[in-house]
Tab-separated table of C-alpha atoms in Angstrom:
chain	number	residue	atom	x	y	z
A	1	MET	CA	-0.134	0.048	-0.083
A	2	ASP	CA	2.901	2.274	0.789
A	3	LYS	CA	3.963	1.743	-3.092
A	4	ILE	CA	0.308	3.027	-4.055
A	5	ARG	CA	0.380	5.795	-1.939
A	6	HIS	CA	4.042	6.770	-3.214
A	7	LEU	CA	2.462	6.565	-7.049
A	8	LEU	CA	-0.631	8.292	-6.132
A	9	LYS	CA	1.071	11.581	-4.886
A	10	GLU	CA	3.453	11.758	-7.823
A	11	TYR	CA	0.216	11.443	-9.771
A	12	ILE	CA	-1.098	14.284	-7.839
A	13	GLU	CA	1.794	16.501	-8.693
A	14	THR	CA	1.856	15.703	-12.259
A	15	GLU	CA	-1.859	16.592	-12.710
A	16	ARG	CA	-1.117	19.592	-10.878
A	17	LYS	CA	1.732	20.807	-13.474
A	18	ILE	CA	-0.446	19.854	-16.217
A	19	GLN	CA	-3.232	21.933	-14.834
A	20	ILE	CA	-1.065	24.875	-14.715
A	21	LEU	CA	0.124	24.319	-18.333
A	22	GLU	CA	-3.412	24.136	-19.337
A	23	VAL	CA	-5.037	27.042	-17.641
A	24	ASN	CA	-5.255	29.143	-21.191
A	25	ASN	CA	-6.416	26.238	-23.359
A	26	PRO	CA	-3.001	25.848	-25.472
A	27	VAL	CA	-4.239	23.355	-27.383
A	28	THR	CA	-7.151	25.489	-28.910
A	29	VAL	CA	-5.117	28.812	-28.848
A	30	PHE	CA	-2.400	26.778	-30.624
A	31	TYR	CA	-4.779	25.966	-33.475
A	32	VAL	CA	-5.947	29.364	-34.050
A	33	LYS	CA	-2.759	30.454	-33.750
A	34	LYS	CA	-1.270	28.289	-36.338
A	35	SER	CA	-4.490	29.043	-38.652
A	36	GLN	CA	-3.230	32.732	-38.576
A	37	LEU	CA	0.263	31.992	-39.259
A	38	ASP	CA	-0.598	29.768	-42.475
A	39	GLN	CA	-2.821	32.344	-43.676
A	40	ILE	CA	-0.077	35.025	-43.399
A	41	ASP	CA	2.189	32.947	-45.463
A	42	ILE	CA	-0.690	33.098	-48.245
A	43	ASN	CA	-1.174	36.406	-47.462
A	44	ILE	CA	2.572	37.015	-48.207
A	45	GLU	CA	2.724	35.491	-51.308
A	46	GLU	CA	0.078	36.929	-52.608
A	47	LYS	CA	1.014	40.305	-52.022
A	48	MET	CA	4.593	39.629	-53.553
A	49	LYS	CA	2.537	38.961	-56.753
A	50	ASN	CA	0.673	41.948	-56.273
A	51	ILE	CA	3.677	44.338	-55.681
A	52	GLU	CA	5.445	42.345	-58.726
A	53	SER	CA	2.007	43.486	-60.972
A	54	LEU	CA	2.092	47.204	-59.383
A	55	LYS	CA	5.933	47.496	-60.470
A	56	GLN	CA	5.288	46.338	-63.957
A	57	ASN	CA	2.206	48.454	-64.116
A	58	LEU	CA	4.209	51.740	-63.298
A	59	HIS	CA	6.906	50.840	-65.537
A	60	PHE	CA	4.587	50.619	-68.564
A	61	ASN	CA	2.714	53.631	-67.704
A	62	SER	CA	6.385	55.581	-67.134
A	63	THR	CA	7.637	54.254	-70.286
A	64	ASN	CA	4.451	55.501	-72.311
A	65	ARG	CA	4.408	58.797	-70.839
A	66	SER	CA	8.068	59.345	-71.678
A	67	SER	CA	7.361	58.525	-74.873
A	68	LYS	CA	5.524	61.126	-75.520
A	69	THR	CA	7.490	64.034	-74.446
A	70	ARG	CA	9.790	65.941	-76.793
A	71	SER	CA	13.243	65.031	-75.137
A	72	GLY	CA	12.660	60.865	-74.619
A	73	THR	CA	16.033	60.727	-72.595
A	74	ARG	CA	15.235	63.774	-70.268
A	75	GLY	CA	11.180	62.685	-70.079
A	76	THR	CA	12.595	58.853	-69.123
A	77	SER	CA	15.112	60.403	-66.687
A	78	ASN	CA	12.285	62.809	-65.129
A	79	ARG	CA	9.406	59.848	-64.918
A	80	ARG	CA	11.790	57.231	-63.614
A	81	LYS	CA	12.757	59.461	-60.733
A	82	PHE	CA	9.309	60.402	-59.519
A	83	GLU	CA	8.040	56.927	-59.448
A	84	ARG	CA	10.668	56.349	-56.718
A	85	SER	CA	8.390	57.051	-53.934
A	86	VAL	CA	5.419	59.356	-53.246
A	87	HIS	CA	7.393	61.886	-51.815
A	88	GLU	CA	9.581	62.208	-54.835
A	89	VAL	CA	6.442	62.426	-57.294
A	90	LEU	CA	5.092	65.491	-54.562
A	91	ILE	CA	8.352	67.291	-54.851
A	92	ASN	CA	8.522	67.061	-58.721
A	93	MET	CA	5.207	67.844	-59.178
A	94	GLY	CA	5.491	70.935	-56.824
A	95	ASP	CA	2.642	73.266	-56.196
A	96	LYS	CA	0.770	73.388	-59.364
A	97	ILE	CA	-3.094	71.605	-59.496
A	98	PHE	CA	-3.024	67.930	-60.421
A	99	GLY	CA	-4.213	67.100	-63.862
A	100	GLN	CA	-6.146	63.421	-64.116
A	101	GLU	CA	-2.824	62.145	-65.369
A	102	GLU	CA	-0.866	63.494	-62.916
A	103	GLN	CA	-3.556	62.056	-60.126
A	104	GLU	CA	-3.135	58.925	-61.578
A	105	ILE	CA	0.805	59.081	-61.567
A	106	LEU	CA	0.543	59.341	-57.724
A	107	ALA	CA	-2.144	57.240	-57.076
A	108	SER	CA	-0.380	54.211	-58.733
A	109	THR	CA	2.936	55.140	-56.803
A	110	ASN	CA	0.789	55.244	-53.721
A	111	LYS	CA	-0.533	52.143	-54.510
A	112	LEU	CA	2.458	50.301	-54.678
A	113	GLU	CA	3.832	52.238	-51.224
A	114	ILE	CA	0.578	50.715	-49.947
A	115	ALA	CA	1.247	47.543	-50.806
A	116	LEU	CA	4.969	47.427	-49.764
A	117	THR	CA	3.935	48.354	-46.467
A	118	GLU	CA	1.100	45.830	-46.445
A	119	LEU	CA	4.137	43.472	-46.793
A	120	GLU	CA	5.973	44.534	-44.353
A	121	MET	CA	3.428	44.315	-41.756
A	122	HIS	CA	2.710	40.998	-42.739
A	123	HIS	CA	6.123	39.936	-41.987
A	124	GLN	CA	6.132	41.827	-38.622
A	125	GLU	CA	3.059	39.899	-37.572
A	126	LYS	CA	4.524	36.473	-39.274
A	127	VAL	CA	7.378	37.017	-36.217
A	128	LEU	CA	4.755	37.741	-33.851
A	129	LEU	CA	2.746	34.844	-34.608
A	130	GLY	CA	5.860	32.198	-35.008
A	131	ASN	CA	6.761	33.609	-31.502
A	132	ASP	CA	3.459	32.512	-30.450
A	133	VAL	CA	3.093	29.444	-31.900
A	134	ALA	CA	6.618	28.293	-30.787
A	135	GLN	CA	5.916	28.949	-27.268
A	136	LEU	CA	2.817	27.195	-27.662
A	137	VAL	CA	4.535	23.976	-29.021
A	138	THR	CA	6.739	24.111	-26.002
A	139	ILE	CA	3.999	24.307	-23.619
A	140	LEU	CA	2.330	21.225	-25.611
A	141	SER	CA	5.602	19.160	-25.371
A	142	GLU	CA	5.828	19.834	-21.603
A	143	MET	CA	1.970	18.635	-21.413
A	144	SER	CA	2.938	15.600	-23.916
A	145	GLU	CA	5.684	14.386	-21.267
A	146	GLU	CA	3.349	14.781	-18.264
A	147	TYR	CA	0.480	12.994	-20.095
A	148	LYS	CA	3.019	10.242	-20.443
A	149	LYS	CA	4.334	10.123	-17.017
A	150	GLN	CA	0.248	9.966	-15.594
A	151	ASP	CA	0.205	6.808	-18.452
A	152	TYR	CA	3.036	5.380	-16.772
A	153	ILE	CA	1.557	5.883	-13.096
A	154	LEU	CA	-1.494	4.220	-13.738
A	155	SER	CA	0.396	1.197	-15.592
A	156	GLU	CA	2.334	0.772	-11.954
A	157	LEU	CA	-0.773	0.948	-9.950
A	158	GLY	CA	-2.173	-1.526	-12.064
A	159	LEU	CA	-5.213	0.965	-13.075
A	160	ASP	CA	-4.650	1.540	-16.237
A	161	GLU	CA	-7.042	-1.600	-17.588
A	162	ASN	CA	-9.643	-0.231	-15.036
A	163	PHE	CA	-10.465	2.987	-17.001
A	164	GLN	CA	-11.566	0.920	-19.842
A	165	THR	CA	-14.182	-0.707	-18.088
A	166	ALA	CA	-17.039	1.825	-17.988
A	167	THR	CA	-19.679	1.351	-20.579
A	168	SER	CA	-18.750	2.198	-24.352
A	169	ASP	CA	-22.043	4.105	-24.602
A	170	GLU	CA	-21.138	6.537	-22.210
A	171	GLU	CA	-18.128	6.469	-22.926
A	172	SER	CA	-18.842	7.676	-26.714
A	173	GLU	CA	-21.395	10.082	-25.389
A	174	LEU	CA	-18.450	11.788	-23.499
A	175	VAL	CA	-16.679	12.040	-26.385
A	176	ASP	CA	-19.426	13.344	-28.461
A	177	LEU	CA	-19.707	16.027	-25.706
A	178	GLU	CA	-16.290	16.995	-25.369
A	179	SER	CA	-15.507	17.096	-29.109
A	180	ALA	CA	-18.564	19.771	-29.370
A	181	ARG	CA	-16.914	21.491	-26.679
A	182	ILE	CA	-13.401	21.862	-27.875
A	183	THR	CA	-15.334	23.542	-31.266
A	184	ILE	CA	-17.462	26.043	-29.265
A	185	SER	CA	-14.098	26.826	-27.285
A	186	GLU	CA	-12.222	27.399	-30.805
A	187	ILE	CA	-15.210	29.591	-31.730
A	188	PHE	CA	-14.597	31.798	-28.731
A	189	GLU	CA	-11.141	32.343	-29.043
A	190	ARG	CA	-11.390	32.856	-32.333
A	191	TRP	CA	-14.558	35.745	-31.659
A	192	ARG	CA	-12.224	36.880	-28.684
A	193	GLU	CA	-8.998	37.715	-31.276
A	194	ALA	CA	-11.625	39.251	-33.673
A	195	ARG	CA	-13.173	41.626	-31.605
A	196	ASN	CA	-9.062	42.610	-30.225
A	197	GLU	CA	-8.426	43.291	-34.267
A	198	LEU	CA	-11.781	45.613	-33.803
A	199	LEU	CA	-10.803	47.487	-31.074
A	200	GLU	CA	-7.435	48.140	-32.301
A	201	ALA	CA	-8.935	49.246	-35.541
A	202	SER	CA	-11.072	51.519	-33.575
A	203	SER	CA	-7.925	53.137	-32.042
A	204	GLN	CA	-6.312	53.499	-35.593
A	205	PHE	CA	-9.563	55.382	-36.685
A	206	SER	CA	-9.299	57.764	-34.204
A	207	MET	CA	-5.773	58.612	-34.661
A	208	VAL	CA	-6.674	58.993	-38.601
A	209	LEU	CA	-9.076	61.724	-37.714
A	210	VAL	CA	-6.583	63.518	-35.461
A	211	ASN	CA	-3.801	63.237	-37.943
A	212	ILE	CA	-5.958	64.770	-40.461
A	213	GLU	CA	-7.312	67.408	-38.537
A	214	GLU	CA	-3.283	68.257	-38.019
A	215	SER	CA	-2.607	68.214	-41.867
A	216	SER	CA	-5.217	70.584	-42.191
A	217	LYS	CA	-3.150	73.294	-40.237
A	218	THR	CA	0.319	72.882	-41.834
A	219	PRO	CA	1.779	74.172	-45.052
A	220	THR	CA	1.826	72.431	-48.467
A	221	ILE	CA	2.381	68.739	-48.309
A	222	GLU	CA	5.252	69.030	-51.152
A	223	THR	CA	7.785	71.359	-48.981
A	224	PRO	CA	9.966	71.025	-46.445
A	225	ILE	CA	8.190	73.607	-43.904
A	226	VAL	CA	6.934	71.964	-40.667
A	227	SER	CA	4.196	72.193	-38.404
A	228	THR	CA	4.629	73.373	-34.779
A	229	ASN	CA	5.119	70.076	-33.769
A	230	GLY	CA	8.198	69.399	-36.141
A	231	ARG	CA	5.878	67.687	-38.527
A	232	GLY	CA	5.151	68.303	-42.518
A	233	GLN	CA	2.398	67.347	-44.580
A	234	TYR	CA	4.065	64.426	-45.888
A	235	GLU	CA	5.022	63.119	-42.971
A	236	ILE	CA	1.529	63.224	-41.363
A	237	GLY	CA	-0.021	61.337	-44.845
A	238	GLU	CA	2.054	58.523	-44.519
A	239	GLU	CA	1.620	58.221	-40.836
A	240	ILE	CA	-2.470	58.440	-41.628
A	241	ARG	CA	-1.647	55.767	-44.417
A	242	ASP	CA	0.359	53.169	-41.926
A	243	ARG	CA	-2.639	53.377	-39.794
A	244	LEU	CA	-5.038	52.924	-42.584
A	245	VAL	CA	-3.112	49.887	-43.793
A	246	SER	CA	-3.176	48.662	-40.172
A	247	ILE	CA	-6.973	49.169	-40.154
A	248	TRP	CA	-7.341	47.136	-43.570
A	249	GLN	CA	-5.482	44.272	-42.350
A	250	ALA	CA	-7.641	44.177	-39.274
A	251	LEU	CA	-10.707	44.202	-40.968
A	252	HIS	CA	-9.029	41.187	-43.131
A	253	ASN	CA	-7.907	39.480	-39.865
A	254	VAL	CA	-11.564	39.527	-38.325
A	255	GLN	CA	-13.522	38.291	-41.700
A	256	PHE	CA	-10.772	35.224	-41.427
A	257	LEU	CA	-11.077	34.849	-37.885
A	258	VAL	CA	-14.889	34.296	-37.627
A	259	GLY	CA	-15.007	32.722	-41.032
A	260	ARG	CA	-17.742	34.547	-42.717
A	261	ASP	CA	-18.772	37.797	-44.535
A	262	LEU	CA	-19.048	40.677	-41.740
A	263	PRO	CA	-22.177	43.091	-41.526
A	264	TYR	CA	-21.117	46.801	-41.958
A	265	CYS	CA	-17.544	45.947	-43.526
A	266	THR	CA	-18.475	43.580	-46.435
A	267	ASP	CA	-16.631	42.734	-49.356
A	268	THR	CA	-18.750	45.417	-51.262
A	269	GLU	CA	-17.464	48.159	-48.979
A	270	LEU	CA	-13.874	47.580	-47.930
A	271	PRO	CA	-12.585	48.347	-51.653
A	272	ILE	CA	-14.076	52.372	-50.864
A	273	LEU	CA	-11.826	52.223	-48.175
A	274	GLU	CA	-8.895	50.299	-50.394
A	275	LYS	CA	-9.477	53.932	-52.449
A	276	ALA	CA	-9.680	56.345	-49.693
A	277	MET	CA	-6.306	55.043	-48.814
A	278	THR	CA	-5.027	55.240	-52.802
A	279	TYR	CA	-5.991	58.384	-53.013
A	280	LEU	CA	-4.907	59.795	-49.918
A	281	PHE	CA	-2.113	62.121	-50.729
A	282	ILE	CA	-4.457	63.754	-53.443
A	283	ASP	CA	-7.034	64.282	-50.968
A	284	LEU	CA	-4.635	66.392	-48.507
A	285	ARG	CA	-3.800	69.092	-51.086
A	286	THR	CA	-7.246	70.976	-51.053
A	287	HIS	CA	-10.005	71.696	-48.301
A	288	GLU	CA	-12.839	69.791	-50.121
A	289	ARG	CA	-11.135	66.732	-50.523
A	290	ARG	CA	-10.108	66.914	-47.219
A	291	LYS	CA	-13.182	66.968	-45.922
A	292	HIS	CA	-14.697	64.575	-48.208
A	293	ALA	CA	-11.928	61.878	-46.939
A	294	THR	CA	-12.751	62.932	-43.213
A	295	ASN	CA	-16.486	62.208	-43.892
A	296	CYS	CA	-15.366	58.968	-45.507
A	297	TYR	CA	-13.243	57.597	-42.557
A	298	CYS	CA	-16.010	58.914	-40.146
A	299	ALA	CA	-18.356	56.765	-41.688
A	300	PHE	CA	-15.902	54.070	-41.523
A	301	GLN	CA	-15.435	54.285	-37.741
A	302	ARG	CA	-18.922	54.207	-37.376
A	303	ARG	CA	-19.188	51.254	-39.474
A	304	THR	CA	-15.875	49.616	-37.355
A	305	LEU	CA	-17.536	49.997	-34.095
A	306	ALA	CA	-20.601	48.861	-35.137
A	307	LEU	CA	-19.413	45.686	-36.181
A	308	LEU	CA	-17.421	45.716	-32.792
A	309	ALA	CA	-20.480	46.235	-31.254
A	310	TRP	CA	-21.998	43.027	-33.115
A	311	VAL	CA	-19.260	40.720	-32.274
A	312	GLU	CA	-19.267	41.662	-28.750
A	313	LYS	CA	-23.318	40.917	-28.767
A	314	THR	CA	-22.149	37.546	-30.725
A	315	ILE	CA	-20.151	36.346	-28.308
A	316	GLU	CA	-22.509	37.673	-25.100
A	317	VAL	CA	-25.855	36.665	-26.634
A	318	VAL	CA	-24.842	33.423	-28.645
A	319	ILE	CA	-21.202	31.844	-27.761
A	320	GLN	CA	-21.045	32.206	-24.130
A	321	PRO	CA	-24.697	30.678	-23.618
A	322	ILE	CA	-23.830	27.652	-25.966
A	323	LEU	CA	-20.435	27.275	-24.096
A	324	ALA	CA	-21.655	27.379	-20.926
A	325	LEU	CA	-24.268	24.875	-21.609
A	326	LYS	CA	-21.719	22.377	-23.138
A	327	GLN	CA	-19.676	22.592	-20.141
A	328	GLU	CA	-22.342	21.679	-18.037
A	329	GLU	CA	-23.404	18.845	-19.821
A	330	VAL	CA	-19.690	17.636	-19.964
A	331	ASP	CA	-19.773	18.216	-16.221
A	332	GLU	CA	-22.849	15.904	-16.023
A	333	LYS	CA	-21.755	13.019	-17.831
A	334	THR	CA	-18.095	13.005	-16.456
A	335	LYS	CA	-19.987	12.516	-13.319
A	336	LEU	CA	-21.753	9.781	-14.096
A	337	LEU	CA	-18.972	8.199	-15.823
A	338	SER	CA	-16.597	8.481	-13.027
A	339	GLN	CA	-19.227	6.908	-10.791
A	340	LEU	CA	-18.881	4.110	-12.317
A	341	ARG	CA	-15.160	3.939	-12.655
A	342	VAL	CA	-15.473	4.498	-8.730
A	343	LYS	CA	-17.361	1.299	-8.685
A	344	ASN	CA	-14.092	-0.494	-10.065
A	345	LEU	CA	-11.854	1.041	-7.890
A	346	TYR	CA	-13.951	0.033	-4.937
A	347	ASN	CA	-13.504	-3.569	-6.421
A	348	LYS	CA	-9.702	-3.287	-6.653
A	349	PHE	CA	-9.643	-1.654	-3.020
A	350	PRO	CA	-12.156	-2.933	-1.217
A	351	ASN	CA	-10.724	-2.923	2.283
A	352	LEU	CA	-10.516	1.133	2.137
A	353	ASP	CA	-13.221	3.331	3.995
A	354	TRP	CA	-15.380	4.463	1.126
A	355	ASP	CA	-17.946	6.072	3.449
A	356	LYS	CA	-15.622	8.219	4.194
A	357	LEU	CA	-15.927	9.859	1.162
A	358	HIS	CA	-19.743	10.849	1.739
A	359	ASN	CA	-18.978	12.249	5.076
A	360	ILE	CA	-16.416	14.923	4.004
A	361	GLU	CA	-16.616	17.831	1.990
A	362	LYS	CA	-13.773	18.377	-0.053
A	363	LYS	CA	-12.832	20.417	-2.964
A	364	THR	CA	-11.711	17.994	-5.734
A	365	ILE	CA	-8.156	18.911	-6.538
A	366	PHE	CA	-8.804	18.051	-10.086
A	367	GLN	CA	-10.413	20.872	-11.933
A	368	ASN	CA	-11.414	20.950	-15.759
A	369	ASP	CA	-9.010	23.271	-17.247
A	370	LEU	CA	-10.474	23.807	-20.881
A	371	ILE	CA	-13.732	26.399	-20.134
A	372	GLN	CA	-13.395	26.519	-16.452
A	373	ASP	CA	-13.721	30.280	-16.503
A	374	ILE	CA	-16.594	30.110	-18.623
A	375	LYS	CA	-19.149	29.541	-15.320
A	376	ASN	CA	-17.992	32.512	-13.929
A	377	MET	CA	-16.744	34.344	-16.878
A	378	GLU	CA	-16.103	38.507	-16.366
A	379	VAL	CA	-17.764	40.692	-18.314
A	380	PHE	CA	-15.465	42.310	-21.136
A	381	ASP	CA	-16.056	46.048	-20.807
A	382	ILE	CA	-14.941	46.756	-24.547
A	383	TYR	CA	-15.723	50.901	-23.281
A	384	SER	CA	-12.758	50.920	-21.380
A	385	LYS	CA	-10.448	49.572	-24.239
A	386	LEU	CA	-11.542	52.634	-26.279
A	387	ASP	CA	-10.853	56.138	-26.669
A	388	ALA	CA	-13.080	59.108	-25.623
A	389	ALA	CA	-14.691	59.912	-28.914
A	390	SER	CA	-15.101	55.991	-29.959
A	391	ARG	CA	-16.833	55.561	-26.385
A	392	LYS	CA	-19.025	58.438	-27.185
A	393	ILE	CA	-20.088	56.766	-30.667
A	394	MET	CA	-20.799	53.494	-29.052
A	395	PHE	CA	-22.929	54.741	-26.421
A	396	ASP	CA	-25.159	56.251	-28.769
A	397	PHE	CA	-25.590	52.330	-30.614
A	398	ASN	CA	-29.021	51.039	-30.163
A	399	TYR	CA	-28.167	47.811	-30.031
A	400	ASN	CA	-31.752	46.436	-30.581
A	401	TYR	CA	-31.147	47.678	-34.312
A	402	LEU	CA	-27.586	45.752	-34.866
A	403	ALA	CA	-27.692	43.493	-37.654
A	404	LYS	CA	-28.907	39.990	-37.293
A	405	LEU	CA	-26.784	37.577	-34.943
A	406	PRO	CA	-25.594	34.733	-36.556
A	407	ASP	CA	-27.657	30.988	-35.779
A	408	LYS	CA	-25.715	28.986	-33.357
A	409	THR	CA	-26.106	26.108	-35.740
A	410	ILE	CA	-24.666	27.601	-38.739
A	411	LEU	CA	-21.804	29.610	-36.633
A	412	ILE	CA	-21.079	26.155	-35.245
A	413	GLY	CA	-21.000	24.302	-38.621
A	414	GLY	CA	-19.264	27.171	-40.164
A	415	ILE	CA	-16.448	26.702	-37.602
A	416	ARG	CA	-16.067	22.883	-38.250
A	417	LYS	CA	-15.724	22.970	-41.818
A	418	LEU	CA	-12.842	26.102	-41.146
A	419	THR	CA	-11.097	23.910	-38.797
A	420	SER	CA	-11.252	20.734	-40.454
A	421	GLU	CA	-9.632	22.155	-43.775
A	422	GLN	CA	-7.157	23.721	-41.420
A	423	ARG	CA	-6.570	20.621	-39.434
A	424	GLU	CA	-5.632	19.262	-42.811
A	425	LYS	CA	-2.852	21.580	-43.277
A	426	THR	CA	-1.303	21.794	-39.567
A	427	VAL	CA	0.768	19.105	-38.769
A	428	PRO	CA	0.787	18.587	-34.788
A	429	PRO	CA	3.930	20.341	-33.545
A	430	VAL	CA	4.049	17.244	-30.931
A	431	GLN	CA	3.297	14.029	-30.890
A	432	LYS	CA	0.565	14.089	-28.353
A	433	ILE	CA	-1.852	16.691	-28.430
A	434	PRO	CA	-5.440	15.353	-26.968
A	435	ASN	CA	-8.148	15.074	-28.699
A	436	ALA	CA	-11.795	14.821	-27.775
A	437	SER	CA	-11.394	10.829	-26.969
A	438	GLU	CA	-8.064	11.335	-25.088
A	439	ARG	CA	-9.109	14.395	-22.951
A	440	ALA	CA	-12.427	12.388	-22.109
A	441	LYS	CA	-10.612	9.234	-20.986
A	442	ARG	CA	-8.638	11.790	-19.059
A	443	VAL	CA	-11.256	13.720	-17.317
A	444	THR	CA	-13.132	10.873	-16.108
A	445	ARG	CA	-10.166	8.794	-14.977
A	446	MET	CA	-8.983	12.467	-12.894
A	447	ALA	CA	-12.162	12.235	-11.355
A	448	SER	CA	-12.088	8.824	-10.139
A	449	ILE	CA	-8.133	8.651	-8.922
A	450	ASP	CA	-8.992	11.790	-7.091
A	451	ASN	CA	-11.291	9.856	-4.949
A	452	LEU	CA	-8.524	7.028	-4.313
A	453	ALA	CA	-5.899	9.616	-3.917
A	454	TYR	CA	-8.081	11.534	-1.366
A	455	LEU	CA	-8.803	8.463	1.178
A	456	LEU	CA	-5.074	7.249	0.684
A	457	VAL	CA	-3.262	10.447	0.903
A	458	GLU	CA	-5.623	12.795	2.524
A	459	ILE	CA	-7.877	11.115	5.045
A	460	ASP	CA	-5.039	8.066	6.051
A	461	THR	CA	-3.330	10.056	8.566
A	462	ASN	CA	-0.362	7.325	8.869
A	463	PHE	CA	0.847	8.108	5.459
A	464	SER	CA	4.037	10.173	5.111
A	465	ASP	CA	6.035	11.461	2.338
A	466	ASP	CA	8.870	9.539	2.630
A	467	GLY	CA	6.141	6.466	2.994
């Protein structure tokens, strides 16, 4: 019996380590982060092709324009010079009023710089996601080793076969419930990540409007004269453009994360924002164009905040209740199945005082870690994450008139299809990432071992650390 007590104590310590490793749902977060990383690779490849196409287009247009000049050599040299950057285009054009051709030259050059900025941001995001995935792989590897250690301890205890004797129907039902819960947990994680992206986009929109107001108080965009804070209009315009690119990518990330079309920022509406980015430096040259651009960005800011409200409402009204309900169903089935296994333990250790389990109230040392915070989930205060201007807009929204929230059946079905496709692309980073079946077996055996460990370690006062 001393050997059993010692092994059970070791099992308890191993379980505590596993609980610490599983606190933030590393399996679920790994698949979400890995899918984002895979998507970034696709985005980078597509953006590089897009950049080459834009470069060829600029070269073609430059050649056509230079061939029309009286002095071909001089014209080619000038055209090549101000295709180098938006700043050089503006310097070369000076203060003159832009005609249609000049506007297209500036817009095309800016479009290329936008694409280059997107590519740079993709690479930065890839580094961050790569670090996150690497850390998660380390955690999953440690979890895998602890799982193996538990399997070894059960084998030494002679209990590994004991946990295969529960009825197959109950086991199968728990596996189905656990599988559904894991799916909903991933939905929850994806929508939370989407919410964070929208919070960032909303913040960036507020700064865009501040920057545009600042640009109206500076001299002309192509001169080196600067404003009182030391910045000229070109520098301000460049900052606005970077913020808009960040917003653009955030909205596309949201679309990828939730796996569906978005209200307020649809595929027909996003090109309007893209066009506004393209003609940004033209819009900043005159009061009327700047006012038009400001109205456009204000409208998109409201749309982004409305989308944020819609995502938050979906999490609160649709996803969290499903998750909490599924957790309760898993708990009930786990309790039933663990009771069946406790009976097997009783038959193996009939001399233990099992009645004491009914006389002593105790908190199990084993807690379900996957969604352990759902029952007492904290209310996420999106207002505290927003700037004052955005908060005012959000307060004015009537949540009863938001776009229709997604149906839970369609939501779950869509994510299952999405995750299934992504799982096929994702090679598990370690040999053992617990699936629904493995987790179901582990959860029920934890409850059963808990009973046995409590009797032998907690109640038995004769047990000592060196026993």
